Short mmCIF file of C-alpha atoms and ligand atoms in Angstrom, two decimals:
data_model
loop_
_atom_site.label_atom_id
_atom_site.label_comp_id
_atom_site.label_asym_id
_atom_site.label_seq_id
_atom_site.Cartn_x
_atom_site.Cartn_y
_atom_site.Cartn_z
CA MET Y 1 0.00 0.00 0.03
CA LYS Y 2 1.56 3.33 -1.13
CA SER Y 3 1.48 6.32 1.21
CA TYR Y 4 1.61 10.02 0.43
CA ASP Y 5 1.53 13.26 2.34
CA VAL Y 6 -1.40 14.43 0.11
CA LEU Y 7 -3.75 12.51 -2.08
CA ILE Y 8 -5.99 14.53 -4.37
CA ILE Y 9 -9.15 13.08 -5.93
CA GLY Y 10 -9.85 14.75 -9.22
CA GLY Y 11 -7.50 16.23 -11.85
CA GLY Y 12 -9.37 19.39 -12.88
CA PRO Y 13 -8.24 23.03 -12.15
CA GLY Y 14 -8.85 22.38 -8.46
CA GLY Y 15 -7.02 19.06 -8.32
CA TYR Y 16 -4.17 19.64 -10.70
CA ASN Y 17 -3.29 23.01 -9.27
CA ALA Y 18 -3.39 21.56 -5.73
CA ALA Y 19 -1.13 18.74 -6.87
CA ILE Y 20 1.35 21.15 -8.48
CA ARG Y 21 1.53 23.41 -5.45
CA ALA Y 22 1.97 20.38 -3.12
CA GLY Y 23 4.83 19.23 -5.35
CA GLN Y 24 6.41 22.69 -5.29
CA LEU Y 25 6.29 22.69 -1.48
CA GLY Y 26 8.09 19.33 -1.36
CA LEU Y 27 5.10 17.31 -0.20
CA SER Y 28 4.76 13.73 -1.59
CA VAL Y 29 1.62 13.94 -3.66
CA ALA Y 30 -0.55 11.95 -6.04
CA CYS Y 31 -3.56 13.06 -8.02
CA ILE Y 32 -6.26 10.42 -8.81
CA GLU Y 33 -8.13 11.02 -12.09
CA GLY Y 34 -10.58 8.68 -13.69
CA ARG Y 35 -10.72 10.34 -17.12
CA SER Y 36 -8.11 9.26 -19.62
CA THR Y 37 -6.78 12.80 -19.70
CA LEU Y 38 -5.97 15.38 -17.00
CA GLY Y 39 -7.49 18.85 -16.81
CA GLY Y 40 -11.00 18.02 -15.68
CA THR Y 41 -14.13 19.67 -17.07
CA CYS Y 42 -12.24 22.85 -17.84
CA LEU Y 43 -9.65 21.48 -20.26
CA ASN Y 44 -11.62 18.57 -21.70
CA VAL Y 45 -15.28 19.69 -21.98
CA GLY Y 46 -15.53 23.17 -20.52
CA CYS Y 47 -13.61 26.44 -20.63
CA MET Y 48 -11.06 25.50 -23.28
CA PRO Y 49 -13.02 23.65 -26.01
CA SER Y 50 -15.77 26.24 -25.69
CA LYS Y 51 -13.27 29.07 -26.18
CA ALA Y 52 -11.73 27.26 -29.12
CA LEU Y 53 -15.18 27.19 -30.87
CA LEU Y 54 -16.01 30.78 -29.81
CA HIS Y 55 -12.77 31.98 -31.37
CA ALA Y 56 -13.15 30.02 -34.62
CA SER Y 57 -16.94 30.85 -35.00
CA GLU Y 58 -16.27 34.53 -34.31
CA LEU Y 59 -13.78 34.68 -37.16
CA TYR Y 60 -16.08 32.71 -39.45
CA GLU Y 61 -18.92 35.08 -38.85
CA ALA Y 62 -16.72 38.20 -39.30
CA ALA Y 63 -15.50 36.79 -42.61
CA SER Y 64 -18.95 35.69 -43.75
CA GLY Y 65 -20.87 38.90 -43.18
CA ALA Y 66 -20.68 42.63 -43.33
CA GLU Y 67 -17.77 42.96 -40.89
CA PHE Y 68 -14.97 41.91 -43.24
CA ALA Y 69 -16.70 43.52 -46.28
CA HIS Y 70 -16.83 46.84 -44.39
CA LEU Y 71 -13.08 46.62 -43.71
CA GLY Y 72 -12.54 46.13 -47.45
CA ILE Y 73 -11.75 42.44 -47.22
CA GLU Y 74 -13.77 40.46 -49.68
CA VAL Y 75 -13.85 36.74 -49.08
CA LYS Y 76 -16.44 33.99 -49.32
CA PRO Y 77 -15.65 31.52 -46.51
CA SER Y 78 -17.14 28.08 -46.37
CA LEU Y 79 -17.43 26.11 -43.17
CA ASN Y 80 -15.39 22.97 -42.58
CA LEU Y 81 -16.98 21.87 -39.33
CA ALA Y 82 -14.89 18.73 -39.09
CA GLN Y 83 -11.70 20.80 -39.33
CA MET Y 84 -13.03 23.30 -36.76
CA MET Y 85 -13.64 20.42 -34.36
CA LYS Y 86 -10.29 18.87 -35.14
CA GLN Y 87 -8.28 21.98 -34.30
CA LYS Y 88 -10.27 22.26 -31.04
CA GLU Y 89 -9.42 18.68 -30.17
CA GLU Y 90 -5.74 19.20 -30.99
CA SER Y 91 -5.58 22.31 -28.74
CA VAL Y 92 -7.32 20.42 -25.93
CA THR Y 93 -4.84 17.51 -26.27
CA GLY Y 94 -1.94 19.98 -26.19
CA LEU Y 95 -3.30 21.44 -22.95
CA THR Y 96 -4.05 18.14 -21.21
CA LYS Y 97 -0.55 16.84 -22.10
CA GLY Y 98 0.73 20.11 -20.68
CA ILE Y 99 -0.65 19.07 -17.27
CA GLU Y 100 1.06 15.70 -17.51
CA PHE Y 101 4.33 17.62 -18.15
CA LEU Y 102 3.74 19.83 -15.11
CA PHE Y 103 3.08 16.73 -12.99
CA ARG Y 104 6.39 15.22 -13.99
CA LYS Y 105 8.14 18.54 -13.38
CA ASN Y 106 6.68 18.86 -9.89
CA LYS Y 107 7.03 15.14 -9.00
CA VAL Y 108 3.29 14.53 -8.85
CA ASP Y 109 2.17 10.93 -9.41
CA TRP Y 110 -0.95 10.55 -11.55
CA ILE Y 111 -2.95 7.54 -10.29
CA LYS Y 112 -5.19 6.56 -13.20
CA GLY Y 113 -8.62 5.45 -12.00
CA TRP Y 114 -11.66 6.33 -9.91
CA GLY Y 115 -10.95 7.05 -6.20
CA ARG Y 116 -13.20 6.14 -3.34
CA LEU Y 117 -12.71 7.12 0.30
CA ASP Y 118 -12.29 3.95 2.38
CA GLY Y 119 -12.14 5.22 5.93
CA ALA Y 120 -9.90 7.84 7.51
CA GLY Y 121 -6.75 8.54 5.45
CA LYS Y 122 -7.49 5.72 3.01
CA VAL Y 123 -8.50 5.68 -0.64
CA LYS Y 124 -9.24 2.79 -3.00
CA VAL Y 125 -8.69 3.36 -6.68
CA THR Y 126 -10.31 1.26 -9.41
CA ASP Y 127 -8.67 1.48 -12.83
CA ASP Y 128 -10.35 0.95 -16.23
CA GLN Y 129 -9.49 -2.73 -16.10
CA GLY Y 130 -11.25 -3.11 -12.78
CA ASN Y 131 -8.04 -3.53 -10.76
CA VAL Y 132 -8.22 -2.03 -7.25
CA SER Y 133 -5.28 -0.43 -5.44
CA ASP Y 134 -5.09 0.95 -1.92
CA TYR Y 135 -3.45 4.19 -0.84
CA THR Y 136 -3.08 6.09 2.35
CA ALA Y 137 -2.33 9.77 2.96
CA LYS Y 138 -2.10 12.25 5.87
CA ASP Y 139 -4.35 14.62 3.96
CA ILE Y 140 -6.93 13.96 1.26
CA VAL Y 141 -8.27 16.70 -0.95
CA ILE Y 142 -11.59 16.14 -2.67
CA ALA Y 143 -11.70 18.00 -6.02
CA THR Y 144 -14.23 15.91 -7.92
CA GLY Y 145 -15.92 18.85 -9.64
CA SER Y 146 -19.38 19.03 -11.05
CA GLU Y 147 -21.72 17.72 -13.76
CA PRO Y 148 -24.60 19.24 -15.71
CA THR Y 149 -27.86 19.58 -13.72
CA PRO Y 150 -30.64 17.54 -15.32
CA LEU Y 151 -34.05 19.05 -16.05
CA PRO Y 152 -37.12 16.97 -15.15
CA GLY Y 153 -39.11 16.14 -18.31
CA VAL Y 154 -36.12 16.77 -20.58
CA THR Y 155 -33.90 13.66 -20.59
CA ILE Y 156 -30.49 14.21 -22.05
CA ASP Y 157 -29.83 11.55 -24.61
CA ASN Y 158 -26.82 13.21 -26.17
CA GLN Y 159 -28.42 12.48 -29.56
CA ARG Y 160 -30.90 15.33 -29.99
CA ILE Y 161 -31.18 16.47 -26.37
CA ILE Y 162 -27.68 17.41 -25.41
CA ASP Y 163 -25.71 18.86 -22.55
CA SER Y 164 -22.73 21.24 -22.88
CA THR Y 165 -20.46 18.34 -23.74
CA GLY Y 166 -22.68 17.29 -26.63
CA ALA Y 167 -22.94 20.94 -27.80
CA LEU Y 168 -19.11 21.09 -28.07
CA SER Y 169 -19.01 18.35 -30.73
CA LEU Y 170 -22.25 18.36 -32.76
CA PRO Y 171 -21.73 16.63 -36.07
CA GLN Y 172 -23.70 19.27 -38.00
CA VAL Y 173 -24.91 22.78 -37.67
CA PRO Y 174 -28.47 22.63 -36.29
CA LYS Y 175 -31.15 24.42 -38.22
CA HIS Y 176 -32.85 25.38 -35.02
CA LEU Y 177 -31.05 25.02 -31.67
CA VAL Y 178 -33.10 25.58 -28.56
CA VAL Y 179 -31.00 26.43 -25.48
CA ILE Y 180 -32.65 25.92 -22.10
CA GLY Y 181 -31.01 28.35 -19.65
CA ALA Y 182 -29.75 31.87 -20.30
CA GLY Y 183 -26.64 31.53 -18.17
CA VAL Y 184 -23.00 31.67 -19.24
CA ILE Y 185 -22.74 28.22 -20.84
CA GLY Y 186 -26.06 28.57 -22.74
CA LEU Y 187 -25.17 32.00 -24.12
CA GLU Y 188 -21.63 31.01 -25.11
CA LEU Y 189 -22.58 27.78 -26.85
CA GLY Y 190 -25.69 29.39 -28.33
CA SER Y 191 -23.43 32.08 -29.81
CA VAL Y 192 -21.10 29.44 -31.31
CA TRP Y 193 -23.91 27.73 -33.23
CA ARG Y 194 -25.72 30.91 -34.19
CA ARG Y 195 -22.52 32.24 -35.75
CA LEU Y 196 -22.17 29.02 -37.69
CA GLY Y 197 -25.68 29.37 -39.06
CA SER Y 198 -28.21 28.05 -36.59
CA GLU Y 199 -31.38 29.75 -35.63
CA VAL Y 200 -31.03 29.92 -31.82
CA THR Y 201 -33.85 30.30 -29.27
CA VAL Y 202 -32.89 30.67 -25.61
CA ILE Y 203 -35.60 29.74 -23.08
CA GLU Y 204 -35.14 30.99 -19.55
CA TYR Y 205 -37.34 30.49 -16.47
CA LEU Y 206 -36.45 33.89 -14.95
CA ASP Y 207 -37.49 37.15 -16.51
CA ARG Y 208 -33.89 38.09 -17.12
CA ILE Y 209 -30.66 36.54 -18.44
CA CYS Y 210 -27.58 35.76 -16.33
CA PRO Y 211 -29.07 35.93 -12.80
CA GLY Y 212 -26.67 37.42 -10.30
CA ILE Y 213 -24.99 39.63 -12.79
CA ASP Y 214 -25.46 43.44 -12.62
CA GLU Y 215 -28.85 43.83 -14.25
CA GLU Y 216 -28.05 46.78 -16.49
CA THR Y 217 -24.94 45.03 -17.76
CA ALA Y 218 -26.85 41.77 -18.41
CA LYS Y 219 -29.65 43.66 -20.22
CA THR Y 220 -27.07 45.39 -22.43
CA LEU Y 221 -25.56 41.97 -23.40
CA GLN Y 222 -29.05 40.62 -24.11
CA ARG Y 223 -29.82 43.47 -26.46
CA SER Y 224 -26.61 42.86 -28.37
CA LEU Y 225 -27.20 39.10 -28.65
CA ALA Y 226 -30.82 39.76 -29.75
CA LYS Y 227 -29.56 42.18 -32.41
CA GLN Y 228 -27.30 39.38 -33.71
CA GLY Y 229 -30.41 37.22 -34.13
CA MET Y 230 -30.54 35.15 -30.86
CA ALA Y 231 -34.17 34.86 -29.79
CA PHE Y 232 -35.07 34.96 -26.13
CA LYS Y 233 -38.10 33.52 -24.37
CA LEU Y 234 -37.80 34.73 -20.82
CA GLY Y 235 -40.15 33.87 -17.98
CA SER Y 236 -40.83 30.48 -19.63
CA LYS Y 237 -40.45 26.97 -18.48
CA VAL Y 238 -39.98 23.81 -20.54
CA THR Y 239 -42.12 21.03 -19.19
CA GLN Y 240 -41.60 18.31 -21.68
CA ALA Y 241 -39.30 17.32 -24.55
CA THR Y 242 -40.11 14.51 -26.99
CA PRO Y 243 -37.14 13.53 -29.17
CA SER Y 244 -37.52 11.85 -32.57
CA ALA Y 245 -34.92 10.73 -35.18
CA ASP Y 246 -34.56 14.21 -36.60
CA GLY Y 247 -35.62 16.62 -33.88
CA VAL Y 248 -37.28 17.45 -30.57
CA SER Y 249 -40.79 18.70 -29.80
CA LEU Y 250 -40.76 20.90 -26.73
CA THR Y 251 -43.67 21.95 -24.55
CA LEU Y 252 -43.24 25.20 -22.69
CA GLU Y 253 -45.39 27.36 -20.45
CA PRO Y 254 -45.12 30.81 -18.92
CA ALA Y 255 -43.14 30.40 -15.66
CA ALA Y 256 -46.05 32.13 -13.81
CA GLY Y 257 -48.51 29.63 -15.24
CA GLY Y 258 -50.71 29.87 -18.34
CA GLU Y 259 -51.25 28.34 -21.68
CA ALA Y 260 -48.72 25.79 -22.96
CA GLN Y 261 -47.18 26.09 -26.41
CA THR Y 262 -45.00 23.78 -28.44
CA LEU Y 263 -41.70 24.49 -30.18
CA GLN Y 264 -39.79 22.34 -32.67
CA ALA Y 265 -36.02 22.16 -32.62
CA ASP Y 266 -33.58 19.93 -34.27
CA TYR Y 267 -31.32 20.01 -31.17
CA VAL Y 268 -31.99 21.07 -27.57
CA LEU Y 269 -29.15 22.09 -25.28
CA VAL Y 270 -29.92 21.76 -21.63
CA ALA Y 271 -27.78 24.38 -19.80
CA ILE Y 272 -29.59 25.14 -16.59
CA GLY Y 273 -26.53 24.88 -14.42
CA ARG Y 274 -24.21 22.39 -12.87
CA ARG Y 275 -24.29 20.39 -9.62
CA PRO Y 276 -21.50 18.96 -7.42
CA TYR Y 277 -20.22 15.53 -8.39
CA THR Y 278 -19.64 13.01 -5.56
CA GLU Y 279 -20.89 9.80 -7.10
CA GLY Y 280 -19.15 6.68 -5.80
CA LEU Y 281 -16.83 8.74 -3.60
CA GLY Y 282 -17.46 6.66 -0.41
CA LEU Y 283 -18.40 9.66 1.66
CA ASP Y 284 -20.22 7.46 4.15
CA SER Y 285 -17.03 5.54 4.91
CA VAL Y 286 -15.71 8.66 6.72
CA GLY Y 287 -19.12 10.01 7.85
CA LEU Y 288 -19.26 12.92 5.37
CA ASN Y 289 -22.60 14.25 4.13
CA THR Y 290 -23.58 16.49 1.33
CA ASP Y 291 -26.13 19.25 1.77
CA LYS Y 292 -29.48 19.29 -0.08
CA ARG Y 293 -27.82 20.60 -3.25
CA GLY Y 294 -25.37 17.70 -3.17
CA MET Y 295 -22.56 20.02 -2.04
CA LEU Y 296 -19.75 19.24 0.39
CA GLU Y 297 -19.49 22.11 2.85
CA ASN Y 298 -16.18 23.52 4.03
CA GLN Y 299 -14.64 25.92 6.47
CA GLY Y 300 -11.34 27.17 5.20
CA HIS Y 301 -11.35 24.24 2.72
CA ARG Y 302 -11.64 21.76 5.60
CA THR Y 303 -14.58 19.34 5.71
CA SER Y 304 -16.04 18.25 9.04
CA VAL Y 305 -13.68 15.25 9.01
CA PRO Y 306 -10.08 15.97 10.09
CA GLY Y 307 -7.61 15.39 7.24
CA ILE Y 308 -10.19 15.64 4.46
CA TRP Y 309 -10.32 18.84 2.53
CA VAL Y 310 -12.54 20.08 -0.35
CA ILE Y 311 -12.06 22.54 -3.24
CA GLY Y 312 -13.56 23.62 -6.53
CA ASP Y 313 -16.99 23.02 -8.04
CA VAL Y 314 -17.87 20.30 -5.58
CA THR Y 315 -18.03 22.84 -2.74
CA SER Y 316 -19.67 26.25 -2.23
CA GLY Y 317 -18.94 29.39 -4.27
CA PRO Y 318 -18.98 30.16 -7.99
CA MET Y 319 -18.33 27.18 -10.24
CA LEU Y 320 -15.37 28.73 -12.04
CA ALA Y 321 -11.94 27.38 -12.89
CA HIS Y 322 -9.97 30.30 -11.42
CA LYS Y 323 -11.97 29.93 -8.16
CA ALA Y 324 -11.02 26.26 -8.01
CA GLU Y 325 -7.35 27.24 -8.68
CA ASP Y 326 -7.37 29.84 -5.89
CA GLU Y 327 -8.87 27.32 -3.47
CA ALA Y 328 -6.28 24.77 -4.53
CA ILE Y 329 -3.44 27.04 -3.63
CA ALA Y 330 -4.99 28.19 -0.31
CA CYS Y 331 -5.88 24.60 0.66
CA ILE Y 332 -2.41 23.18 0.07
CA GLU Y 333 -0.66 26.16 1.78
CA ARG Y 334 -2.88 25.43 4.82
CA ILE Y 335 -2.08 21.77 4.75
CA HIS Y 336 1.56 22.86 4.66
CA GLY Y 337 0.91 24.95 7.78
CA LYS Y 338 0.83 28.42 6.28
CA PRO Y 339 -2.07 30.87 6.55
CA HIS Y 340 -3.85 31.54 3.22
CA GLU Y 341 -7.16 33.08 2.30
CA VAL Y 342 -9.33 33.25 -0.82
CA ASN Y 343 -11.01 36.56 -1.27
CA TYR Y 344 -14.44 35.43 -2.38
CA GLY Y 345 -15.56 39.02 -2.82
CA LEU Y 346 -13.17 39.49 -5.76
CA ILE Y 347 -13.66 36.49 -8.03
CA PRO Y 348 -14.20 37.81 -11.57
CA GLY Y 349 -16.80 36.38 -13.93
CA VAL Y 350 -16.71 36.54 -17.67
CA ILE Y 351 -19.06 35.63 -20.54
CA TYR Y 352 -17.06 35.13 -23.71
CA THR Y 353 -19.73 36.21 -26.15
CA LYS Y 354 -19.38 39.15 -28.54
CA PRO Y 355 -19.47 41.62 -26.96
CA GLU Y 356 -17.91 40.05 -23.89
CA LEU Y 357 -19.17 40.67 -20.36
CA ALA Y 358 -16.82 40.81 -17.43
CA THR Y 359 -17.63 41.61 -13.83
CA VAL Y 360 -16.01 41.72 -10.39
CA GLY Y 361 -17.25 42.80 -7.00
CA LYS Y 362 -20.70 44.03 -6.01
CA THR Y 363 -23.63 44.75 -8.30
CA GLU Y 364 -25.92 47.74 -7.93
CA GLU Y 365 -28.68 45.33 -6.84
CA GLN Y 366 -26.51 43.94 -4.08
CA LEU Y 367 -25.49 47.36 -2.78
CA LYS Y 368 -29.15 48.50 -2.77
CA ALA Y 369 -30.07 45.40 -0.78
CA GLU Y 370 -27.26 46.15 1.70
CA GLY Y 371 -28.47 49.77 1.95
CA ARG Y 372 -24.91 50.97 1.13
CA ALA Y 373 -24.65 54.37 -0.55
CA TYR Y 374 -22.66 54.28 -3.82
CA LYS Y 375 -21.78 56.34 -6.87
CA VAL Y 376 -21.63 55.06 -10.44
CA GLY Y 377 -19.25 56.12 -13.24
CA LYS Y 378 -20.00 54.88 -16.75
CA PHE Y 379 -18.24 55.27 -19.99
CA PRO Y 380 -19.53 53.91 -23.36
CA PHE Y 381 -17.18 52.16 -25.76
CA MET Y 382 -18.83 54.31 -28.41
CA ALA Y 383 -16.61 57.14 -27.11
CA ASN Y 384 -13.45 55.10 -26.92
CA SER Y 385 -11.21 55.68 -29.89
CA ARG Y 386 -9.75 52.20 -30.20
CA ALA Y 387 -13.16 50.60 -30.00
CA LYS Y 388 -14.48 53.12 -32.56
CA ILE Y 389 -11.70 52.57 -35.06
CA ASN Y 390 -12.21 48.79 -34.78
CA HIS Y 391 -16.00 49.09 -35.21
CA GLU Y 392 -16.56 47.46 -31.74
CA THR Y 393 -18.52 50.14 -30.01
CA GLU Y 394 -21.21 48.13 -28.22
CA GLY Y 395 -21.32 48.30 -24.44
CA PHE Y 396 -19.75 50.25 -21.60
CA ALA Y 397 -17.48 50.25 -18.62
CA LYS Y 398 -19.23 50.82 -15.31
CA VAL Y 399 -17.45 51.50 -12.03
CA ILE Y 400 -19.29 51.51 -8.72
CA ALA Y 401 -17.63 53.24 -5.81
CA ASP Y 402 -18.58 53.88 -2.18
CA ALA Y 403 -20.32 57.23 -1.87
CA GLU Y 404 -18.18 58.35 0.98
CA THR Y 405 -14.75 56.71 0.72
CA ASP Y 406 -14.70 56.41 -3.10
CA GLN Y 407 -13.37 52.80 -2.75
CA VAL Y 408 -14.22 50.80 -5.87
CA LEU Y 409 -16.89 48.19 -4.85
CA GLY Y 410 -17.82 46.69 -8.22
CA VAL Y 411 -16.93 46.87 -11.91
CA HIS Y 412 -19.16 45.66 -14.71
CA LEU Y 413 -17.98 45.68 -18.31
CA VAL Y 414 -19.69 44.75 -21.45
CA GLY Y 415 -17.73 45.38 -24.64
CA PRO Y 416 -14.68 44.33 -26.74
CA SER Y 417 -11.98 42.27 -25.05
CA VAL Y 418 -13.26 43.07 -21.56
CA SER Y 419 -12.27 39.54 -20.41
CA GLU Y 420 -8.63 40.70 -20.68
CA MET Y 421 -9.29 44.04 -18.99
CA ILE Y 422 -11.18 43.01 -15.79
CA GLY Y 423 -7.96 41.88 -14.21
CA GLU Y 424 -6.84 45.49 -13.90
CA TYR Y 425 -9.71 46.09 -11.52
CA CYS Y 426 -9.19 42.84 -9.67
CA VAL Y 427 -5.64 44.06 -8.83
CA ALA Y 428 -6.84 47.55 -7.98
CA MET Y 429 -9.72 46.33 -5.80
CA GLU Y 430 -7.47 43.82 -3.99
CA PHE Y 431 -5.39 46.85 -3.01
CA ALA Y 432 -8.52 48.73 -1.95
CA ALA Y 433 -8.18 51.31 -4.74
CA SER Y 434 -10.47 54.30 -4.95
CA ALA Y 435 -12.05 55.34 -8.27
CA GLU Y 436 -9.80 58.42 -8.12
CA ASP Y 437 -6.70 56.15 -7.96
CA ILE Y 438 -7.68 54.58 -11.28
CA ALA Y 439 -8.60 57.95 -12.71
CA LEU Y 440 -5.14 59.25 -11.91
CA ILE Y 441 -3.25 56.31 -13.47
CA CYS Y 442 -1.87 56.69 -17.00
CA HIS Y 443 -3.39 54.16 -19.49
CA PRO Y 444 -1.91 53.55 -22.94
CA HIS Y 445 -3.51 55.26 -25.92
CA PRO Y 446 -5.27 54.04 -28.04
CA THR Y 447 -6.56 51.10 -26.04
CA ARG Y 448 -9.97 49.97 -24.89
CA SER Y 449 -8.58 50.15 -21.37
CA GLU Y 450 -8.90 53.91 -21.52
CA ALA Y 451 -12.63 53.38 -21.16
CA LEU Y 452 -11.90 51.85 -17.74
CA ARG Y 453 -10.09 54.98 -16.64
CA GLN Y 454 -12.76 57.32 -18.08
CA ALA Y 455 -15.45 55.33 -16.22
CA ALA Y 456 -13.46 55.84 -12.98
CA MET Y 457 -13.20 59.54 -13.71
CA ASN Y 458 -16.94 59.61 -14.25
CA VAL Y 459 -17.63 58.39 -10.73
CA ASP Y 460 -17.26 62.08 -9.92
CA GLY Y 461 -18.69 63.26 -13.24
CA MET Y 462 -15.23 64.03 -14.58
CA ALA Y 463 -14.94 61.84 -17.66
CA MET Y 464 -13.22 63.94 -20.28
CA GLN Y 465 -14.08 62.16 -23.55
CA ILE Y 466 -17.89 62.23 -23.54
C1 FAD K 1 -18.98 24.35 -21.33
C2 FAD K 1 -18.34 24.94 -20.10
C3 FAD K 1 -17.62 26.14 -20.20
C4 FAD K 1 -16.97 26.63 -19.13
N1 FAD K 1 -16.26 27.79 -19.28
C5 FAD K 1 -15.62 28.30 -18.20
C6 FAD K 1 -14.82 29.48 -18.34
O1 FAD K 1 -14.72 30.07 -19.41
N2 FAD K 1 -14.21 29.97 -17.26
C7 FAD K 1 -14.35 29.35 -16.02
O2 FAD K 1 -13.68 29.82 -15.05
N3 FAD K 1 -15.03 28.22 -15.85
C8 FAD K 1 -15.71 27.67 -16.90
N4 FAD K 1 -16.39 26.52 -16.74
C9 FAD K 1 -16.44 25.93 -15.38
C10 FAD K 1 -15.16 25.16 -15.11
O3 FAD K 1 -14.95 24.18 -16.08
C11 FAD K 1 -15.20 24.52 -13.71
O4 FAD K 1 -15.48 25.56 -12.79
C12 FAD K 1 -13.90 23.87 -13.36
O5 FAD K 1 -13.52 22.88 -14.24
C13 FAD K 1 -14.00 23.31 -11.97
O6 FAD K 1 -12.79 22.67 -11.60
P1 FAD K 1 -12.81 21.46 -10.56
O7 FAD K 1 -11.33 21.05 -10.49
O8 FAD K 1 -13.49 21.85 -9.31
O9 FAD K 1 -13.64 20.27 -11.25
P2 FAD K 1 -13.58 19.60 -12.65
O10 FAD K 1 -12.90 20.43 -13.68
O11 FAD K 1 -14.95 19.15 -12.93
O12 FAD K 1 -12.63 18.34 -12.43
C14 FAD K 1 -13.00 17.31 -11.60
C15 FAD K 1 -12.29 16.02 -12.12
O13 FAD K 1 -12.45 14.99 -11.15
C16 FAD K 1 -12.63 13.79 -11.73
N5 FAD K 1 -13.26 12.92 -10.78
C17 FAD K 1 -14.53 13.02 -10.28
N6 FAD K 1 -14.74 12.01 -9.39
C18 FAD K 1 -13.60 11.31 -9.34
C19 FAD K 1 -13.20 10.17 -8.64
N7 FAD K 1 -14.05 9.61 -7.72
N8 FAD K 1 -11.97 9.66 -8.84
C20 FAD K 1 -11.15 10.17 -9.72
N9 FAD K 1 -11.47 11.30 -10.47
C21 FAD K 1 -12.69 11.84 -10.25
C22 FAD K 1 -13.42 14.14 -12.97
O14 FAD K 1 -13.25 13.12 -14.00
C23 FAD K 1 -12.93 15.48 -13.39
O15 FAD K 1 -11.83 15.33 -14.35
C24 FAD K 1 -17.02 25.99 -17.87
C25 FAD K 1 -17.75 24.79 -17.75
C26 FAD K 1 -18.36 24.21 -18.87
C27 FAD K 1 -19.13 22.97 -18.72
#
């Protein structure tokens, strides 16, 4: 029976980063992963393949339509879907192999198979041949991630009714794709297929898209996506889906109750969220329980059982790869005896549509609910010279600051390349910057980042370029 200082169950962004940091700190460490590749949901069927398709489909649409023609570039592209999927797969393979390299570099053992807790400090691993091996460790980190949440009445068959994994490798462009759920995953994958030629209808139970995101910002994104041709049916619930060989018949009703209607689609993507994954993990062998959402609770990444830790999607907080990575570092540093905290108030969120949406900190709705007085500075990309010259003028930068201290409390961006720009405010807010601090800092010209500075100036009504 092999023993380690730390055994990590799950090789996603939580697990692989925990393993790397443990290796860096000189701990003996192994990461148990049941998939045939490392990287978890993020690298295999999440962040990375979705971004590969978003990138390719964005270029395809730009080349196909008015955008290239307006720039004076006349081409007639044709879609080679098989090649688009192939380059996505090749990139994913490159990335997952990269984790194997990092494991070797940091002396992390990859134990291939599915891990199951087997009492305190013990884990059994079953490989794909059915062989079972036993391991012990001083500390065990659960990083088993999440899986798509099913929707009653709409059974995912991954033929015509698909989850996000299915939507990342459809064999053909759907004529009509219905997306159930107007969250990040639904909007990103809906965008991919719309750009490639599908009619896309997004059905959402709530009366708004992207719950939790600053409402004005979410509405602006919705307007842009609608202008591009994405149809939205908000305040609607799907109650039944009947698949056939060439499509799906959906029944939907107003969320508040009312007359049912039917809708035909050739594919339906169920994207109503994700739930923690703990199947077959042997939680009862150590007396661990999940809450009613299936989630393992933690306090400073510790479960209620000494020596068992939990990070990433399988525990509380936003289901994001960078949140899992932050928790991985903090958890291993703590196991190593050092203090370490994750600042849950400053985890950015991004939607990689066009325009992109990026957000960090508090929304206006949250501040209103807290009764905290705030000021808002906004700046439209329409008035930003770089955005204008690139014909990417949709959206705005919005900075929310405390009414008295001027400390930046929230930043909400919708516009070009904002995913790359939100990090500026993450750093600034981590150092408790005021809006004036940002307004006083020189930004390069011409860049879209100037809009961030102008929005900060506008917290006190001092933007200069509108
Ligand atoms: C389509 C899509 C797009 C996304 N885009 C983004 C994005 O742009 N940005 C972002 O931040 N997040 C994104 N996410 C979310 C992101 O993928 C997750 O938040 C992240 O992967 C969570 O990391 P994790 O390590 O907690 O879990 P996971 O990545 O889910 O990894 C868990 C791993 O554990 C393994 N495992 C489970 N049980 C066992 C067991 N018993 N034994 C051995 N192995 C086990 C699983 O096989 C899996 O590989 C996206 C998700 C999806 C589905």
